[in-house]
PDB file of C-alpha atoms in Angstrom:
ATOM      1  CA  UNK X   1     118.145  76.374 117.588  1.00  0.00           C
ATOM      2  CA  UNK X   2     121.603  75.283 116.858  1.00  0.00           C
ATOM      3  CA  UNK X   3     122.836  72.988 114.020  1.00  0.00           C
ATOM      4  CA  UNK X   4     125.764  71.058 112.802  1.00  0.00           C
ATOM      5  CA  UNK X   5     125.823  70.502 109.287  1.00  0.00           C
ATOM      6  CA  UNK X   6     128.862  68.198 107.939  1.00  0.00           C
ATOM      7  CA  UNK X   7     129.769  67.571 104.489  1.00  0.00           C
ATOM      8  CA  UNK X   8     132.702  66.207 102.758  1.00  0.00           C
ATOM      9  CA  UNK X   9     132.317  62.123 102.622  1.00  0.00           C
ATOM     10  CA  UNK X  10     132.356  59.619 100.445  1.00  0.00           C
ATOM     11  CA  UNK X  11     134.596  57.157  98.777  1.00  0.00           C
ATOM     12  CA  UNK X  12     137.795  56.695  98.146  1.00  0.00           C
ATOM     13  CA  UNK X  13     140.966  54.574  97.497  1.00  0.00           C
ATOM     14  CA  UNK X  14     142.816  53.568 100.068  1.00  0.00           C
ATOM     15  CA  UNK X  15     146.087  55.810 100.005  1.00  0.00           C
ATOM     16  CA  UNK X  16     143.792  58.879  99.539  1.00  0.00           C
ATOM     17  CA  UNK X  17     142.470  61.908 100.954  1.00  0.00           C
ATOM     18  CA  UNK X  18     139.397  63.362 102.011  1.00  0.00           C
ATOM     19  CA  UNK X  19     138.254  66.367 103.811  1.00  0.00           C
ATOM     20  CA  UNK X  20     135.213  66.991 106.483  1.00  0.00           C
ATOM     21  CA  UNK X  21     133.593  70.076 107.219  1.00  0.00           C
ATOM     22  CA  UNK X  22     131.259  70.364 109.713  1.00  0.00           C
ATOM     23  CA  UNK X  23     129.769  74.326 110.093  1.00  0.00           C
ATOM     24  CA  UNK X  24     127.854  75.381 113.476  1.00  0.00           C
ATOM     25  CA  UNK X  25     124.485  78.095 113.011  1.00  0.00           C
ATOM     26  CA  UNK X  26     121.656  79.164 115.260  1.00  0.00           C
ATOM     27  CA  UNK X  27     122.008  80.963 118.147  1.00  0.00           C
ATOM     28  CA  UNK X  28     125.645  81.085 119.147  1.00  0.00           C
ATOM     29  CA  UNK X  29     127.185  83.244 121.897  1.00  0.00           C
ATOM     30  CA  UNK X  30     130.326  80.812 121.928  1.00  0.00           C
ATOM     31  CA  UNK X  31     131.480  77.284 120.977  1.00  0.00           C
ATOM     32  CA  UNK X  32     133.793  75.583 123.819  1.00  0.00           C
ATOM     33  CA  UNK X  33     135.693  72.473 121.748  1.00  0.00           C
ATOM     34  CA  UNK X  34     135.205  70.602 118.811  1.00  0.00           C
ATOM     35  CA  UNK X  35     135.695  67.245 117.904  1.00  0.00           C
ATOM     36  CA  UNK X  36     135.274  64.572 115.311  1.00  0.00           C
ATOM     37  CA  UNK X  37     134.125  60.871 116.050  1.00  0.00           C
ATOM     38  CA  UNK X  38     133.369  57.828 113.787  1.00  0.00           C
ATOM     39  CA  UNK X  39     131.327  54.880 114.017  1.00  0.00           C
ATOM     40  CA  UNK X  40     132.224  51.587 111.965  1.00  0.00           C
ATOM     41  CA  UNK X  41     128.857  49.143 111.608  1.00  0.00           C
ATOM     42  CA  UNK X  42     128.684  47.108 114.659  1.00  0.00           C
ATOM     43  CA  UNK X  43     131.504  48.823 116.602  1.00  0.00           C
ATOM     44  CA  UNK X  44     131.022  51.995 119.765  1.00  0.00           C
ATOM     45  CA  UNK X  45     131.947  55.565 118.260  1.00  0.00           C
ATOM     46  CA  UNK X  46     135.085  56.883 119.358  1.00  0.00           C
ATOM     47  CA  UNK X  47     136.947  59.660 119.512  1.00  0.00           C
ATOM     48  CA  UNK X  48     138.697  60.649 116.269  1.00  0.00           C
ATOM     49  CA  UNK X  49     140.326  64.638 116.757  1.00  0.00           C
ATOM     50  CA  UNK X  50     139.755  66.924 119.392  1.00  0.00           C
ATOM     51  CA  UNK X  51     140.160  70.627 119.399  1.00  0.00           C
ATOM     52  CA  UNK X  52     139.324  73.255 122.016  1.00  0.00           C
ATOM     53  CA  UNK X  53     138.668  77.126 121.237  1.00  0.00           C
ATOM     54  CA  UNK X  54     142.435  77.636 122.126  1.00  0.00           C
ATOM     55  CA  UNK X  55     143.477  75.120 119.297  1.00  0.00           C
ATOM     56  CA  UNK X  56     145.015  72.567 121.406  1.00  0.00           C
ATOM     57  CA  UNK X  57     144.607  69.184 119.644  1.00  0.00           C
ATOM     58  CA  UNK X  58     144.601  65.535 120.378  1.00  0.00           C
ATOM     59  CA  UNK X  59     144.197  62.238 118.639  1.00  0.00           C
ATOM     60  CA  UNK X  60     143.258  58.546 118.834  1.00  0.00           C
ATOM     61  CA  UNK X  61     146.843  57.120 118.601  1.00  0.00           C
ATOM     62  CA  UNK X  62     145.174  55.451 115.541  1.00  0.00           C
ATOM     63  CA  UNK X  63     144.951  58.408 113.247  1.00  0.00           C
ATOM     64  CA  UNK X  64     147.917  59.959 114.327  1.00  0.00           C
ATOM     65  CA  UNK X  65     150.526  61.203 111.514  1.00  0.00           C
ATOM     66  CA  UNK X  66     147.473  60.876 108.927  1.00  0.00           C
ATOM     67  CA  UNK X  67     144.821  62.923 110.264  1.00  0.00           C
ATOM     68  CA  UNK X  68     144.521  66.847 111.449  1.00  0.00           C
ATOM     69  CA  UNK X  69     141.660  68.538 112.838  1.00  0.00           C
ATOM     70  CA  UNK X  70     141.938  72.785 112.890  1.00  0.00           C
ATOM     71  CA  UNK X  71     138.945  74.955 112.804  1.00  0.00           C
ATOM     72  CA  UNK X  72     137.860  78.683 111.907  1.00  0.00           C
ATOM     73  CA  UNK X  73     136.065  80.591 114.902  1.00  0.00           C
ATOM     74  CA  UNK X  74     134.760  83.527 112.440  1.00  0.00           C
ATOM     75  CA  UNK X  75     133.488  80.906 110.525  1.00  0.00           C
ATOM     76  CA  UNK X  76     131.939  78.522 113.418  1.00  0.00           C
ATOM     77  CA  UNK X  77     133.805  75.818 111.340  1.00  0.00           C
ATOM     78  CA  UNK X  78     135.821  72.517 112.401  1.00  0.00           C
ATOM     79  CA  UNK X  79     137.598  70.805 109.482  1.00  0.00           C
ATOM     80  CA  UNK X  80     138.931  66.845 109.690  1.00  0.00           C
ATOM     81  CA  UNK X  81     141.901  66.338 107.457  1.00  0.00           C
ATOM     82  CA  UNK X  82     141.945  63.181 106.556  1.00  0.00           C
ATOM     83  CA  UNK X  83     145.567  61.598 104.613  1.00  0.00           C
ATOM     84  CA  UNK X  84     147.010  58.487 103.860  1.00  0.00           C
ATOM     85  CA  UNK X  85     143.315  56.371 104.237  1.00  0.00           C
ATOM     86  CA  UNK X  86     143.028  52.576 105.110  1.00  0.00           C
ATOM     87  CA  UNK X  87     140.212  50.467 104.939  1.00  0.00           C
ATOM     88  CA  UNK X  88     139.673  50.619 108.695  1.00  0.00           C
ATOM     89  CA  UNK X  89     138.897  54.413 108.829  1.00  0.00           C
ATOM     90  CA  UNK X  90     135.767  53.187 107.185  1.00  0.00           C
ATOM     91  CA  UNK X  91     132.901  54.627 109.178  1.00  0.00           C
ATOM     92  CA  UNK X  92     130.199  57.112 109.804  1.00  0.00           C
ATOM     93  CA  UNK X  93     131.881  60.692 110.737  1.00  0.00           C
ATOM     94  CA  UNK X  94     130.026  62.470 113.208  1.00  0.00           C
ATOM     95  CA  UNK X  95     131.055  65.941 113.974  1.00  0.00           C
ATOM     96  CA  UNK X  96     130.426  67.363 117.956  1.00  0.00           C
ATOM     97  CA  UNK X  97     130.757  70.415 119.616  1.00  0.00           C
ATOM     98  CA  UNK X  98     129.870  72.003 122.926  1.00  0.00           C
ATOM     99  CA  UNK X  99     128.266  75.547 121.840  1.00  0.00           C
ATOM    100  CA  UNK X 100     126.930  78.218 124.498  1.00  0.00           C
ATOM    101  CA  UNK X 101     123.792  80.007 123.842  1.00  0.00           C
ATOM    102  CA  UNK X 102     123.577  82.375 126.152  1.00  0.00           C
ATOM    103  CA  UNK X 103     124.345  81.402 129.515  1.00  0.00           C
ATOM    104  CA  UNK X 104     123.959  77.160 128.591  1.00  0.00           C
ATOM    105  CA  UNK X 105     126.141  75.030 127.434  1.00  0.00           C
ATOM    106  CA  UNK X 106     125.264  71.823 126.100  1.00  0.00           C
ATOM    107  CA  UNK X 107     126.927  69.696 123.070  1.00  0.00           C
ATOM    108  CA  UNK X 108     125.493  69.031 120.088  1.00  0.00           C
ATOM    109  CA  UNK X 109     126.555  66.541 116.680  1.00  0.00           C
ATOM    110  CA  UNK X 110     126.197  66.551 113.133  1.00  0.00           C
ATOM    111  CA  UNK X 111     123.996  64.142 111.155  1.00  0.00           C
ATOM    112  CA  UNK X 112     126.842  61.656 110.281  1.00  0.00           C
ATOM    113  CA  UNK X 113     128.753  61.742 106.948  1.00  0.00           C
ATOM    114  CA  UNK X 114     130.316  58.427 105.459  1.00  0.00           C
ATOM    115  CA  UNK X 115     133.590  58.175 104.482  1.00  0.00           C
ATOM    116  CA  UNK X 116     133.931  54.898 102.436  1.00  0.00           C
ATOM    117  CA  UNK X 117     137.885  53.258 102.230  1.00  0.00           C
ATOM    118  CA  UNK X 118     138.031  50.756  99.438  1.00  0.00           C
ATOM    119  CA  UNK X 119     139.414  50.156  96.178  1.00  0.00           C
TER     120      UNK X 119
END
């Protein structure tokens, strides 16, 4: 059984920062990339930050400058830096990653954590 477990949401100015976590446990042999997406209400989720196991990044050209993913592999760990906030990064954060147990791989996403822009 493998889960993602997020944390790290909530609300803030806009200007401000905030920080996601999003840790990986269960039976791990390997985890492939990593990625962050969001979901505003009545809007698709979308890509936020992307990171393989290599730490090659990319971004939706709408957080670029402000945001920056990086993870730990001892720790199984993606983190979502998040600077500079605006009302319209308002959403649900969902954390993904494609993990390997044994000789599957299959993706798998966090429970969703809010992050709230507003003053």
């Amino acid at each position: 059984q493998v889960q993602l477990v997020e944390s790290g949401g909530g609300l803030v100015q806009p200007g401000g920062s905030l920080r996601l976590s999003c840790a990986a446990s269960g039976s791990i042999s390997s985890i492939n990339h990593m990625g962050w997406y969001r979901q505003a209400p009545g809007k698709q989720r979308e890509l936020v930050a992307g990171i393989t196991s290599g730490g090659s990044t990319n971004y939706a050209d709408s957080v670029k400058g402000r945001f920056t993913i990086s993870r730990d592999n001892a720790k199984n760990t993606v983190y979502l830096q998040m600077n500079s906030l605006k009302p319209e990064d308002t959403a649900v954060y969902y954390c993904n990653a494609n993990i390997r147990v044994l000789w599957r791989s299959s993706d798998y996403w966090g429970q969703g954590t809010q992050v709230t822009v507003s003053s």
